[in-house]
Structures are given as structure tokens and as C-alpha cells.
Amino acid sequence: MSERTAAHLRRGLAHRSCRIVDSSAFSSVVFCLIAANAVLLGIETYSGVVHQWHGVLKAAEHFFLAAFTTEILLRAAAHADRPRDFFRDPWNVFDLLVVGLAFMPFARENATVLRLLRLARVLRAARFLPQLRIVIVAVGKSLPGTLSFALVGALLLYVYAMVGWVFFADYDPEHYGSLGRAALTLFLLMTLDGLGDAVRGGLEISRWTILYFGSFVLLGSFLLVNLLIGVVINSLEEARELEKERERTLPGQQPQVDDPAESLRAQLVAARQALDAMESSLVASPRSCACRGAAQAARTGV
């Protein structure tokens, strides 16, 4: 088999698989399978049901594993002509890991690991829910900002916990008797839980404690939390832009490029694909050899 024929077969396989994978019926079926798998996991938490229907539940698990394996193979076949693009999509990598690890010996022999892998399949529902996918991407993008928020919050807790230990350890050892207890008390105060009791207890010691609690609530509960909300909102906007870009670059659509060289390259690729399709139709239909040769010559010129 020549390289040209193999490339033609790969393009044909990718085209037929893309028609299946990109169809709404395929997405609906896979989403229903994920939902049914989640219901099965919930049913298995009841020991009586598991004891009575052990064989049926085991067969259902094998069915779901086979269905998800078939799904990931179809998605891989849709990229037969461009295998690298399959791994550029993080959702494809996640699906491949979730399904592939279920066949590993260490996972099949360890019931806990196998349950966690089956639970991870439920997370794949985000692939078919655009809004949920945006939220998950936003959470991932907000992690660097959240880490900075956590460091600033830890520093704030440490400073105020040390001040609380210095001034309140002798009067309220239950809440400020050590650095750890003081930090835990202040962490709970960030949620404004028990703030009234803490203020009243501080006022029994000194009126100046109102400055301590007031400044901590202002910095911890209002300033830091609003900063965290701002980080999440910015990440959510970035995730929405990425989702719009993903929709613009779906199969069958050409991505918008500003570079003239990239634009020309994209046009050449589109023209080459159109000529390949025309050549395939000429081979399949009873046309003259002259037309077929013209199509090949045009393709060689591109």
C-alpha cells in the first residue's frame, strides 16, 4: 500500500469518524451513558442491592467500560489524519487517562482506585455542558491568583494570631492559648461566624479590642474575599473567551489569523483539502481520465 493510498484511507476514516463524533446524537448518547454510570455508582453504595444484584451490576460496569472505550476510539479515529491534534485537547487527554487506567492491573486489583476512576467518569459530563466547562476552565485559570490569595491570607492570619496570643492568651486560653488556636479562631471569624460573641468577649477585656476585631474583619472578610472574587471573575471572562475561540475553530471552520503568512497557509490547506475531495469524487464516479488527471495536476500545482 502506497503512502498516498494510506493517507487517503486515513482522511476517509477521519471524515467518517468526525461525522459520528460531531453529531448531536453521539453527544446525547455519551452524556446519557455518563449519567447512567453515575446512577450505577450511587446504587452500589447500598450493600443490600449489591449483594442481591451483584452479577447484574458487574455486567453493567463492563458494558459502560466497553461503551466509553468505543467512544474514545472513535474520537481518536476522528484525528487519524492529524494524531497530534488529539492530544492538544485537554479533554481528550483526560478521557484517555480515565478510560485507559481502568484497564491497568493495579486499578482492577484495587477496589478503591477503581471506584475513584469510575467516579472520574462523572466529571466527563462537563465536556458536553458548555457552561460547566467554562466554570471548570475558570477554576483552573484562577489557581495562580488563588495561591497568591492564600499566601496573603496566611500572612494576615499569622500576624493577627500572634497579636491575639499576646493580648488574649491569659484571658481566653481556650481560643487564644496558642498560635494554632488563635489562628483557628480567627479563621472562623473570617466567615463572620461567632463574631458577636468574640467582640463581646473582647470588650470585657478592653474597649480597644474593637480595633483588633474591626480591622481583621475589614481586611480578612471584606478586602481579601472581594479580591478572590475579582480573580475568579477575571478567570471566568478568560474562560468564556477561550470557549468562543474554541467554537470558532471547530471542524469545518477556519480559525481567524492576523498573520498574512498564516492566512495564506490556511487558504492553501483548504484548497488542498477541496482538491482531495474532488479527486475522491472523481475516482468514485465514472468520469473521464482527463478530468481525473486535471484534478491531480491542479493539486500538484497547489
PDB file of C-alpha atoms in Angstrom:
ATOM      1  CA  MET A   1       0.000   0.000   0.000  1.00  0.00           C
ATOM      2  CA  SER A   2       1.481   3.309  -1.078  1.00  0.00           C
ATOM      3  CA  GLU A   3       1.824   6.278   1.219  1.00  0.00           C
ATOM      4  CA  ARG A   4      -0.682   8.197  -0.876  1.00  0.00           C
ATOM      5  CA  THR A   5      -3.281   5.446  -0.509  1.00  0.00           C
ATOM      6  CA  ALA A   6      -2.658   5.196   3.251  1.00  0.00           C
ATOM      7  CA  ALA A   7      -3.084   8.954   3.630  1.00  0.00           C
ATOM      8  CA  HIS A   8      -6.303   8.779   1.624  1.00  0.00           C
ATOM      9  CA  LEU A   9      -7.618   5.988   3.865  1.00  0.00           C
ATOM     10  CA  ARG A  10      -6.722   7.953   6.996  1.00  0.00           C
ATOM     11  CA  ARG A  11      -8.560  11.001   5.684  1.00  0.00           C
ATOM     12  CA  GLY A  12     -11.588   8.879   4.880  1.00  0.00           C
ATOM     13  CA  LEU A  13     -11.557   7.277   8.348  1.00  0.00           C
ATOM     14  CA  ALA A  14     -11.175  10.672  10.000  1.00  0.00           C
ATOM     15  CA  HIS A  15     -14.004  12.150   7.933  1.00  0.00           C
ATOM     16  CA  ARG A  16     -16.439   9.331   8.728  1.00  0.00           C
ATOM     17  CA  SER A  17     -15.480   9.336  12.424  1.00  0.00           C
ATOM     18  CA  CYS A  18     -15.853  13.128  12.614  1.00  0.00           C
ATOM     19  CA  ARG A  19     -19.374  12.876  11.266  1.00  0.00           C
ATOM     20  CA  ILE A  20     -20.221  10.485  14.104  1.00  0.00           C
ATOM     21  CA  VAL A  21     -18.358  12.268  16.900  1.00  0.00           C
ATOM     22  CA  ASP A  22     -19.592  15.754  15.982  1.00  0.00           C
ATOM     23  CA  SER A  23     -23.234  14.698  15.726  1.00  0.00           C
ATOM     24  CA  SER A  24     -25.672  15.752  18.426  1.00  0.00           C
ATOM     25  CA  ALA A  25     -26.954  12.177  18.712  1.00  0.00           C
ATOM     26  CA  PHE A  26     -23.488  10.912  19.657  1.00  0.00           C
ATOM     27  CA  SER A  27     -23.087  13.592  22.334  1.00  0.00           C
ATOM     28  CA  SER A  28     -26.543  12.839  23.726  1.00  0.00           C
ATOM     29  CA  VAL A  29     -25.835   9.101  23.918  1.00  0.00           C
ATOM     30  CA  VAL A  30     -22.484   9.599  25.653  1.00  0.00           C
ATOM     31  CA  PHE A  31     -23.995  12.067  28.120  1.00  0.00           C
ATOM     32  CA  CYS A  32     -26.771   9.581  28.941  1.00  0.00           C
ATOM     33  CA  LEU A  33     -24.155   6.867  29.474  1.00  0.00           C
ATOM     34  CA  ILE A  34     -22.259   9.121  31.873  1.00  0.00           C
ATOM     35  CA  ALA A  35     -25.456   9.888  33.782  1.00  0.00           C
ATOM     36  CA  ALA A  36     -26.367   6.186  33.929  1.00  0.00           C
ATOM     37  CA  ASN A  37     -22.854   5.389  35.158  1.00  0.00           C
ATOM     38  CA  ALA A  38     -23.312   7.960  37.936  1.00  0.00           C
ATOM     39  CA  VAL A  39     -26.624   6.311  38.916  1.00  0.00           C
ATOM     40  CA  LEU A  40     -24.896   2.929  38.981  1.00  0.00           C
ATOM     41  CA  LEU A  41     -22.226   4.273  41.336  1.00  0.00           C
ATOM     42  CA  GLY A  42     -24.936   5.569  43.640  1.00  0.00           C
ATOM     43  CA  ILE A  43     -26.778   2.245  43.635  1.00  0.00           C
ATOM     44  CA  GLU A  44     -23.599   0.395  44.602  1.00  0.00           C
ATOM     45  CA  THR A  45     -23.453   2.311  47.886  1.00  0.00           C
ATOM     46  CA  TYR A  46     -26.374   0.173  49.140  1.00  0.00           C
ATOM     47  CA  SER A  47     -24.929  -3.116  50.383  1.00  0.00           C
ATOM     48  CA  GLY A  48     -28.249  -4.970  50.134  1.00  0.00           C
ATOM     49  CA  VAL A  49     -28.676  -4.128  46.468  1.00  0.00           C
ATOM     50  CA  VAL A  50     -25.068  -5.056  45.699  1.00  0.00           C
ATOM     51  CA  HIS A  51     -25.459  -8.443  47.422  1.00  0.00           C
ATOM     52  CA  GLN A  52     -28.676  -9.242  45.571  1.00  0.00           C
ATOM     53  CA  TRP A  53     -27.763  -7.886  42.119  1.00  0.00           C
ATOM     54  CA  HIS A  54     -24.006  -8.394  42.138  1.00  0.00           C
ATOM     55  CA  GLY A  55     -23.896 -10.137  38.734  1.00  0.00           C
ATOM     56  CA  VAL A  56     -26.112  -7.572  37.011  1.00  0.00           C
ATOM     57  CA  LEU A  57     -24.118  -4.635  38.418  1.00  0.00           C
ATOM     58  CA  LYS A  58     -20.859  -6.252  37.343  1.00  0.00           C
ATOM     59  CA  ALA A  59     -22.179  -6.764  33.812  1.00  0.00           C
ATOM     60  CA  ALA A  60     -23.395  -3.143  33.705  1.00  0.00           C
ATOM     61  CA  GLU A  61     -19.923  -1.927  34.724  1.00  0.00           C
ATOM     62  CA  HIS A  62     -18.328  -3.953  31.902  1.00  0.00           C
ATOM     63  CA  PHE A  63     -20.889  -2.514  29.491  1.00  0.00           C
ATOM     64  CA  PHE A  64     -20.081   1.060  30.496  1.00  0.00           C
ATOM     65  CA  LEU A  65     -16.350   0.415  30.227  1.00  0.00           C
ATOM     66  CA  ALA A  66     -16.803  -1.038  26.729  1.00  0.00           C
ATOM     67  CA  ALA A  67     -19.017   1.902  25.691  1.00  0.00           C
ATOM     68  CA  PHE A  68     -16.550   4.511  26.932  1.00  0.00           C
ATOM     69  CA  THR A  69     -13.677   2.643  25.279  1.00  0.00           C
ATOM     70  CA  THR A  70     -15.563   2.669  21.989  1.00  0.00           C
ATOM     71  CA  GLU A  71     -16.189   6.391  22.406  1.00  0.00           C
ATOM     72  CA  ILE A  72     -12.521   7.241  22.958  1.00  0.00           C
ATOM     73  CA  LEU A  73     -11.522   5.057  19.982  1.00  0.00           C
ATOM     74  CA  LEU A  74     -13.971   6.945  17.772  1.00  0.00           C
ATOM     75  CA  ARG A  75     -12.559  10.252  18.991  1.00  0.00           C
ATOM     76  CA  ALA A  76      -9.042   9.026  18.222  1.00  0.00           C
ATOM     77  CA  ALA A  77     -10.165   7.834  14.778  1.00  0.00           C
ATOM     78  CA  ALA A  78     -11.571  11.307  14.088  1.00  0.00           C
ATOM     79  CA  HIS A  79      -7.958  12.535  14.317  1.00  0.00           C
ATOM     80  CA  ALA A  80      -6.486   9.743  12.202  1.00  0.00           C
ATOM     81  CA  ASP A  81      -5.150  12.239   9.670  1.00  0.00           C
ATOM     82  CA  ARG A  82      -3.749  14.546  12.414  1.00  0.00           C
ATOM     83  CA  PRO A  83      -2.914  12.415  15.511  1.00  0.00           C
ATOM     84  CA  ARG A  84      -1.147  15.254  17.317  1.00  0.00           C
ATOM     85  CA  ASP A  85      -4.317  17.340  17.407  1.00  0.00           C
ATOM     86  CA  PHE A  86      -5.975  14.645  19.505  1.00  0.00           C
ATOM     87  CA  PHE A  87      -3.567  15.270  22.377  1.00  0.00           C
ATOM     88  CA  ARG A  88      -3.827  19.049  22.095  1.00  0.00           C
ATOM     89  CA  ASP A  89      -7.332  18.916  23.521  1.00  0.00           C
ATOM     90  CA  PRO A  90      -7.093  18.535  27.337  1.00  0.00           C
ATOM     91  CA  TRP A  91     -10.495  16.824  27.434  1.00  0.00           C
ATOM     92  CA  ASN A  92      -9.238  14.099  25.097  1.00  0.00           C
ATOM     93  CA  VAL A  93      -6.226  13.508  27.331  1.00  0.00           C
ATOM     94  CA  PHE A  94      -8.449  13.384  30.417  1.00  0.00           C
ATOM     95  CA  ASP A  95     -10.850  10.923  28.762  1.00  0.00           C
ATOM     96  CA  LEU A  96      -7.965   8.736  27.615  1.00  0.00           C
ATOM     97  CA  LEU A  97      -6.465   8.607  31.110  1.00  0.00           C
ATOM     98  CA  VAL A  98      -9.795   7.864  32.814  1.00  0.00           C
ATOM     99  CA  VAL A  99     -10.636   5.044  30.400  1.00  0.00           C
ATOM    100  CA  GLY A 100      -7.115   3.708  29.913  1.00  0.00           C
ATOM    101  CA  LEU A 101      -6.220   3.465  33.599  1.00  0.00           C
ATOM    102  CA  ALA A 102      -9.288   1.272  34.192  1.00  0.00           C
ATOM    103  CA  PHE A 103      -7.536  -1.493  32.195  1.00  0.00           C
ATOM    104  CA  MET A 104      -4.353  -1.345  34.277  1.00  0.00           C
ATOM    105  CA  PRO A 105      -3.764  -4.314  36.628  1.00  0.00           C
ATOM    106  CA  PHE A 106      -3.168  -2.140  39.689  1.00  0.00           C
ATOM    107  CA  ALA A 107      -6.514  -0.406  39.164  1.00  0.00           C
ATOM    108  CA  ARG A 108      -8.517  -3.576  38.596  1.00  0.00           C
ATOM    109  CA  GLU A 109      -6.997  -5.235  41.666  1.00  0.00           C
ATOM    110  CA  ASN A 110      -7.596  -2.227  43.929  1.00  0.00           C
ATOM    111  CA  ALA A 111     -11.285  -1.604  44.545  1.00  0.00           C
ATOM    112  CA  THR A 112     -10.711   1.903  45.920  1.00  0.00           C
ATOM    113  CA  VAL A 113      -8.694   3.061  42.895  1.00  0.00           C
ATOM    114  CA  LEU A 114     -11.241   1.511  40.544  1.00  0.00           C
ATOM    115  CA  ARG A 115     -14.101   3.344  42.269  1.00  0.00           C
ATOM    116  CA  LEU A 116     -12.221   6.638  42.026  1.00  0.00           C
ATOM    117  CA  LEU A 117     -11.618   6.084  38.321  1.00  0.00           C
ATOM    118  CA  ARG A 118     -15.293   5.288  37.806  1.00  0.00           C
ATOM    119  CA  LEU A 119     -16.172   8.418  39.742  1.00  0.00           C
ATOM    120  CA  ALA A 120     -13.871  10.436  37.469  1.00  0.00           C
ATOM    121  CA  ARG A 121     -16.055   9.411  34.529  1.00  0.00           C
ATOM    122  CA  VAL A 122     -18.845  11.533  36.013  1.00  0.00           C
ATOM    123  CA  LEU A 123     -16.620  14.602  35.610  1.00  0.00           C
ATOM    124  CA  ARG A 124     -16.604  13.954  31.877  1.00  0.00           C
ATOM    125  CA  ALA A 125     -20.145  15.307  31.773  1.00  0.00           C
ATOM    126  CA  ALA A 126     -18.548  18.770  31.761  1.00  0.00           C
ATOM    127  CA  ARG A 127     -17.392  18.068  28.207  1.00  0.00           C
ATOM    128  CA  PHE A 128     -20.989  18.153  26.996  1.00  0.00           C
ATOM    129  CA  LEU A 129     -22.136  21.111  29.130  1.00  0.00           C
ATOM    130  CA  PRO A 130     -20.532  24.327  27.808  1.00  0.00           C
ATOM    131  CA  GLN A 131     -21.375  26.433  30.862  1.00  0.00           C
ATOM    132  CA  LEU A 132     -19.955  23.849  33.256  1.00  0.00           C
ATOM    133  CA  ARG A 133     -16.881  23.542  31.033  1.00  0.00           C
ATOM    134  CA  ILE A 134     -16.369  27.307  31.271  1.00  0.00           C
ATOM    135  CA  VAL A 135     -16.582  27.173  35.075  1.00  0.00           C
ATOM    136  CA  ILE A 136     -14.049  24.326  35.288  1.00  0.00           C
ATOM    137  CA  VAL A 137     -11.618  26.149  32.989  1.00  0.00           C
ATOM    138  CA  ALA A 138     -12.116  29.320  35.043  1.00  0.00           C
ATOM    139  CA  VAL A 139     -11.302  27.451  38.251  1.00  0.00           C
ATOM    140  CA  GLY A 140      -8.100  26.147  36.699  1.00  0.00           C
ATOM    141  CA  LYS A 141      -7.073  29.586  35.495  1.00  0.00           C
ATOM    142  CA  SER A 142      -7.806  31.142  38.889  1.00  0.00           C
ATOM    143  CA  LEU A 143      -5.432  28.780  40.729  1.00  0.00           C
ATOM    144  CA  PRO A 144      -2.339  31.054  40.432  1.00  0.00           C
ATOM    145  CA  GLY A 145      -4.321  34.028  41.752  1.00  0.00           C
ATOM    146  CA  THR A 146      -5.876  31.842  44.433  1.00  0.00           C
ATOM    147  CA  LEU A 147      -2.429  30.748  45.552  1.00  0.00           C
ATOM    148  CA  SER A 148      -1.392  34.373  45.976  1.00  0.00           C
ATOM    149  CA  PHE A 149      -4.612  34.994  47.888  1.00  0.00           C
ATOM    150  CA  ALA A 150      -3.850  32.030  50.162  1.00  0.00           C
ATOM    151  CA  LEU A 151      -0.340  33.324  50.892  1.00  0.00           C
ATOM    152  CA  VAL A 152      -1.611  36.807  51.760  1.00  0.00           C
ATOM    153  CA  GLY A 153      -4.387  35.303  53.881  1.00  0.00           C
ATOM    154  CA  ALA A 154      -1.919  33.053  55.724  1.00  0.00           C
ATOM    155  CA  LEU A 155       0.306  36.041  56.452  1.00  0.00           C
ATOM    156  CA  LEU A 156      -2.684  38.032  57.734  1.00  0.00           C
ATOM    157  CA  LEU A 157      -3.789  35.143  59.949  1.00  0.00           C
ATOM    158  CA  TYR A 158      -0.270  34.687  61.329  1.00  0.00           C
ATOM    159  CA  VAL A 159       0.144  38.346  62.262  1.00  0.00           C
ATOM    160  CA  TYR A 160      -3.284  38.680  63.876  1.00  0.00           C
ATOM    161  CA  ALA A 161      -2.953  35.295  65.607  1.00  0.00           C
ATOM    162  CA  MET A 162       0.333  36.389  67.193  1.00  0.00           C
ATOM    163  CA  VAL A 163      -1.242  39.682  68.317  1.00  0.00           C
ATOM    164  CA  GLY A 164      -4.247  37.806  69.700  1.00  0.00           C
ATOM    165  CA  TRP A 165      -1.991  35.382  71.573  1.00  0.00           C
ATOM    166  CA  VAL A 166      -0.018  38.261  73.104  1.00  0.00           C
ATOM    167  CA  PHE A 167      -3.068  40.159  74.359  1.00  0.00           C
ATOM    168  CA  PHE A 168      -5.720  37.474  74.952  1.00  0.00           C
ATOM    169  CA  ALA A 169      -3.849  34.292  75.917  1.00  0.00           C
ATOM    170  CA  ASP A 170      -4.179  34.916  79.665  1.00  0.00           C
ATOM    171  CA  TYR A 171      -7.841  35.991  79.474  1.00  0.00           C
ATOM    172  CA  ASP A 172      -9.150  33.458  76.914  1.00  0.00           C
ATOM    173  CA  PRO A 173      -6.755  30.483  76.696  1.00  0.00           C
ATOM    174  CA  GLU A 174      -9.432  28.321  75.084  1.00  0.00           C
ATOM    175  CA  HIS A 175      -9.389  30.434  71.910  1.00  0.00           C
ATOM    176  CA  TYR A 176      -6.007  32.227  72.081  1.00  0.00           C
ATOM    177  CA  GLY A 177      -3.899  29.946  74.279  1.00  0.00           C
ATOM    178  CA  SER A 178      -1.521  29.089  71.404  1.00  0.00           C
ATOM    179  CA  LEU A 179      -0.728  30.258  67.906  1.00  0.00           C
ATOM    180  CA  GLY A 180      -2.708  27.396  66.383  1.00  0.00           C
ATOM    181  CA  ARG A 181      -5.821  28.048  68.482  1.00  0.00           C
ATOM    182  CA  ALA A 182      -5.676  31.771  67.759  1.00  0.00           C
ATOM    183  CA  ALA A 183      -5.302  31.120  64.002  1.00  0.00           C
ATOM    184  CA  LEU A 184      -8.248  28.704  64.038  1.00  0.00           C
ATOM    185  CA  THR A 185     -10.401  31.210  65.947  1.00  0.00           C
ATOM    186  CA  LEU A 186      -9.569  33.984  63.501  1.00  0.00           C
ATOM    187  CA  PHE A 187     -10.129  31.722  60.507  1.00  0.00           C
ATOM    188  CA  LEU A 188     -13.654  31.045  61.752  1.00  0.00           C
ATOM    189  CA  LEU A 189     -14.139  34.771  62.306  1.00  0.00           C
ATOM    190  CA  MET A 190     -13.356  35.365  58.616  1.00  0.00           C
ATOM    191  CA  THR A 191     -16.698  33.713  57.895  1.00  0.00           C
ATOM    192  CA  LEU A 192     -18.293  36.123  60.424  1.00  0.00           C
ATOM    193  CA  ASP A 193     -19.380  33.077  62.427  1.00  0.00           C
ATOM    194  CA  GLY A 194     -19.388  33.926  66.135  1.00  0.00           C
ATOM    195  CA  LEU A 195     -18.182  37.466  65.546  1.00  0.00           C
ATOM    196  CA  GLY A 196     -20.673  38.925  68.030  1.00  0.00           C
ATOM    197  CA  ASP A 197     -19.527  36.616  70.844  1.00  0.00           C
ATOM    198  CA  ALA A 198     -15.869  37.354  70.084  1.00  0.00           C
ATOM    199  CA  VAL A 199     -16.439  41.134  70.159  1.00  0.00           C
ATOM    200  CA  ARG A 200     -18.377  40.954  73.403  1.00  0.00           C
ATOM    201  CA  GLY A 201     -15.641  38.857  74.978  1.00  0.00           C
ATOM    202  CA  GLY A 202     -13.015  41.319  73.824  1.00  0.00           C
ATOM    203  CA  LEU A 203     -14.919  44.293  75.165  1.00  0.00           C
ATOM    204  CA  GLU A 204     -14.854  42.683  78.622  1.00  0.00           C
ATOM    205  CA  ILE A 205     -11.057  42.844  78.417  1.00  0.00           C
ATOM    206  CA  SER A 206     -10.637  46.295  76.870  1.00  0.00           C
ATOM    207  CA  ARG A 207     -12.523  48.720  74.666  1.00  0.00           C
ATOM    208  CA  TRP A 208      -9.532  48.880  72.355  1.00  0.00           C
ATOM    209  CA  THR A 209     -10.135  45.292  71.215  1.00  0.00           C
ATOM    210  CA  ILE A 210     -12.813  46.660  68.880  1.00  0.00           C
ATOM    211  CA  LEU A 211      -9.964  47.969  66.715  1.00  0.00           C
ATOM    212  CA  TYR A 212      -8.401  44.499  66.617  1.00  0.00           C
ATOM    213  CA  PHE A 213     -11.571  42.715  65.563  1.00  0.00           C
ATOM    214  CA  GLY A 214     -12.783  45.517  63.305  1.00  0.00           C
ATOM    215  CA  SER A 215      -9.529  45.739  61.336  1.00  0.00           C
ATOM    216  CA  PHE A 216      -9.313  41.955  60.995  1.00  0.00           C
ATOM    217  CA  VAL A 217     -12.861  41.645  59.688  1.00  0.00           C
ATOM    218  CA  LEU A 218     -12.286  44.557  57.306  1.00  0.00           C
ATOM    219  CA  LEU A 219      -9.098  43.047  55.870  1.00  0.00           C
ATOM    220  CA  GLY A 220      -9.961  39.362  56.055  1.00  0.00           C
ATOM    221  CA  SER A 221     -13.692  39.163  55.409  1.00  0.00           C
ATOM    222  CA  PHE A 222     -14.177  42.095  53.040  1.00  0.00           C
ATOM    223  CA  LEU A 223     -10.923  43.011  51.307  1.00  0.00           C
ATOM    224  CA  LEU A 224      -9.408  39.541  50.757  1.00  0.00           C
ATOM    225  CA  VAL A 225     -12.703  37.881  49.849  1.00  0.00           C
ATOM    226  CA  ASN A 226     -13.507  40.597  47.310  1.00  0.00           C
ATOM    227  CA  LEU A 227     -10.036  40.200  45.827  1.00  0.00           C
ATOM    228  CA  LEU A 228     -10.656  36.476  45.468  1.00  0.00           C
ATOM    229  CA  ILE A 229     -13.991  37.163  43.779  1.00  0.00           C
ATOM    230  CA  GLY A 230     -12.227  39.529  41.386  1.00  0.00           C
ATOM    231  CA  VAL A 231      -9.666  36.848  40.489  1.00  0.00           C
ATOM    232  CA  VAL A 232     -12.413  34.305  39.815  1.00  0.00           C
ATOM    233  CA  ILE A 233     -14.437  36.751  37.685  1.00  0.00           C
ATOM    234  CA  ASN A 234     -11.388  37.607  35.562  1.00  0.00           C
ATOM    235  CA  SER A 235     -10.665  33.900  35.099  1.00  0.00           C
ATOM    236  CA  LEU A 236     -14.297  33.340  34.134  1.00  0.00           C
ATOM    237  CA  GLU A 237     -14.045  36.004  31.426  1.00  0.00           C
ATOM    238  CA  GLU A 238     -10.866  34.401  30.082  1.00  0.00           C
ATOM    239  CA  ALA A 239     -12.582  31.012  30.049  1.00  0.00           C
ATOM    240  CA  ARG A 240     -15.521  32.467  28.096  1.00  0.00           C
ATOM    241  CA  GLU A 241     -13.116  33.914  25.526  1.00  0.00           C
ATOM    242  CA  LEU A 242     -11.392  30.538  25.192  1.00  0.00           C
ATOM    243  CA  GLU A 243     -14.758  28.833  24.692  1.00  0.00           C
ATOM    244  CA  LYS A 244     -15.682  31.337  21.968  1.00  0.00           C
ATOM    245  CA  GLU A 245     -12.327  30.749  20.293  1.00  0.00           C
ATOM    246  CA  ARG A 246     -12.901  27.007  20.502  1.00  0.00           C
ATOM    247  CA  GLU A 247     -16.295  27.378  18.834  1.00  0.00           C
ATOM    248  CA  ARG A 248     -14.749  29.471  16.056  1.00  0.00           C
ATOM    249  CA  THR A 249     -12.142  26.781  15.359  1.00  0.00           C
ATOM    250  CA  LEU A 250     -14.488  23.777  15.299  1.00  0.00           C
ATOM    251  CA  PRO A 251     -14.026  21.300  12.431  1.00  0.00           C
ATOM    252  CA  GLY A 252     -15.243  22.769   9.198  1.00  0.00           C
ATOM    253  CA  GLN A 253     -14.390  26.318  10.242  1.00  0.00           C
ATOM    254  CA  GLN A 254     -11.154  28.128   9.605  1.00  0.00           C
ATOM    255  CA  PRO A 255      -9.551  29.959  12.537  1.00  0.00           C
ATOM    256  CA  GLN A 256      -9.113  33.683  12.193  1.00  0.00           C
ATOM    257  CA  VAL A 257      -5.451  34.602  11.894  1.00  0.00           C
ATOM    258  CA  ASP A 258      -3.903  38.017  11.682  1.00  0.00           C
ATOM    259  CA  ASP A 259      -0.570  36.922  10.203  1.00  0.00           C
ATOM    260  CA  PRO A 260      -0.706  37.069   6.353  1.00  0.00           C
ATOM    261  CA  ALA A 261       1.614  34.063   6.071  1.00  0.00           C
ATOM    262  CA  GLU A 262      -0.584  32.005   8.367  1.00  0.00           C
ATOM    263  CA  SER A 263      -3.674  33.148   6.471  1.00  0.00           C
ATOM    264  CA  LEU A 264      -2.124  32.107   3.152  1.00  0.00           C
ATOM    265  CA  ARG A 265      -1.076  28.766   4.600  1.00  0.00           C
ATOM    266  CA  ALA A 266      -4.615  28.183   5.869  1.00  0.00           C
ATOM    267  CA  GLN A 267      -6.027  29.003   2.430  1.00  0.00           C
ATOM    268  CA  LEU A 268      -3.585  26.574   0.786  1.00  0.00           C
ATOM    269  CA  VAL A 269      -4.584  23.837   3.197  1.00  0.00           C
ATOM    270  CA  ALA A 270      -8.267  24.496   2.498  1.00  0.00           C
ATOM    271  CA  ALA A 271      -7.641  24.415  -1.267  1.00  0.00           C
ATOM    272  CA  ARG A 272      -5.657  21.177  -0.957  1.00  0.00           C
ATOM    273  CA  GLN A 273      -8.463  19.566   1.034  1.00  0.00           C
ATOM    274  CA  ALA A 274     -11.028  20.701  -1.542  1.00  0.00           C
ATOM    275  CA  LEU A 275      -8.929  19.189  -4.336  1.00  0.00           C
ATOM    276  CA  ASP A 276      -8.571  15.943  -2.385  1.00  0.00           C
ATOM    277  CA  ALA A 277     -12.339  15.772  -2.014  1.00  0.00           C
ATOM    278  CA  MET A 278     -12.818  16.471  -5.725  1.00  0.00           C
ATOM    279  CA  GLU A 279     -10.267  13.796  -6.635  1.00  0.00           C
ATOM    280  CA  SER A 280     -12.030  11.276  -4.390  1.00  0.00           C
ATOM    281  CA  SER A 281     -15.376  12.035  -6.029  1.00  0.00           C
ATOM    282  CA  LEU A 282     -13.789  11.637  -9.479  1.00  0.00           C
ATOM    283  CA  VAL A 283     -12.338   8.276  -8.511  1.00  0.00           C
ATOM    284  CA  ALA A 284     -15.699   7.103  -7.177  1.00  0.00           C
ATOM    285  CA  SER A 285     -17.732   8.360 -10.158  1.00  0.00           C
ATOM    286  CA  PRO A 286     -17.460   7.240 -13.814  1.00  0.00           C
ATOM    287  CA  ARG A 287     -15.655  10.344 -15.058  1.00  0.00           C
ATOM    288  CA  SER A 288     -13.072  10.549 -17.801  1.00  0.00           C
ATOM    289  CA  CYS A 289      -9.365  10.047 -17.093  1.00  0.00           C
ATOM    290  CA  ALA A 290      -8.742  13.526 -18.437  1.00  0.00           C
ATOM    291  CA  CYS A 291     -10.789  15.099 -15.633  1.00  0.00           C
ATOM    292  CA  ARG A 292      -9.005  12.949 -13.101  1.00  0.00           C
ATOM    293  CA  GLY A 293      -5.627  13.974 -14.463  1.00  0.00           C
ATOM    294  CA  ALA A 294      -6.643  17.626 -14.377  1.00  0.00           C
ATOM    295  CA  ALA A 295      -7.556  17.354 -10.714  1.00  0.00           C
ATOM    296  CA  GLN A 296      -4.211  15.691  -9.925  1.00  0.00           C
ATOM    297  CA  ALA A 297      -2.327  18.342 -11.858  1.00  0.00           C
ATOM    298  CA  ALA A 298      -4.164  21.110 -10.052  1.00  0.00           C
ATOM    299  CA  ARG A 299      -3.402  19.504  -6.709  1.00  0.00           C
ATOM    300  CA  THR A 300       0.298  19.211  -7.599  1.00  0.00           C
ATOM    301  CA  GLY A 301       0.334  22.880  -8.546  1.00  0.00           C
ATOM    302  CA  VAL A 302      -1.108  23.891  -5.146  1.00  0.00           C
TER     303      VAL A 302
END
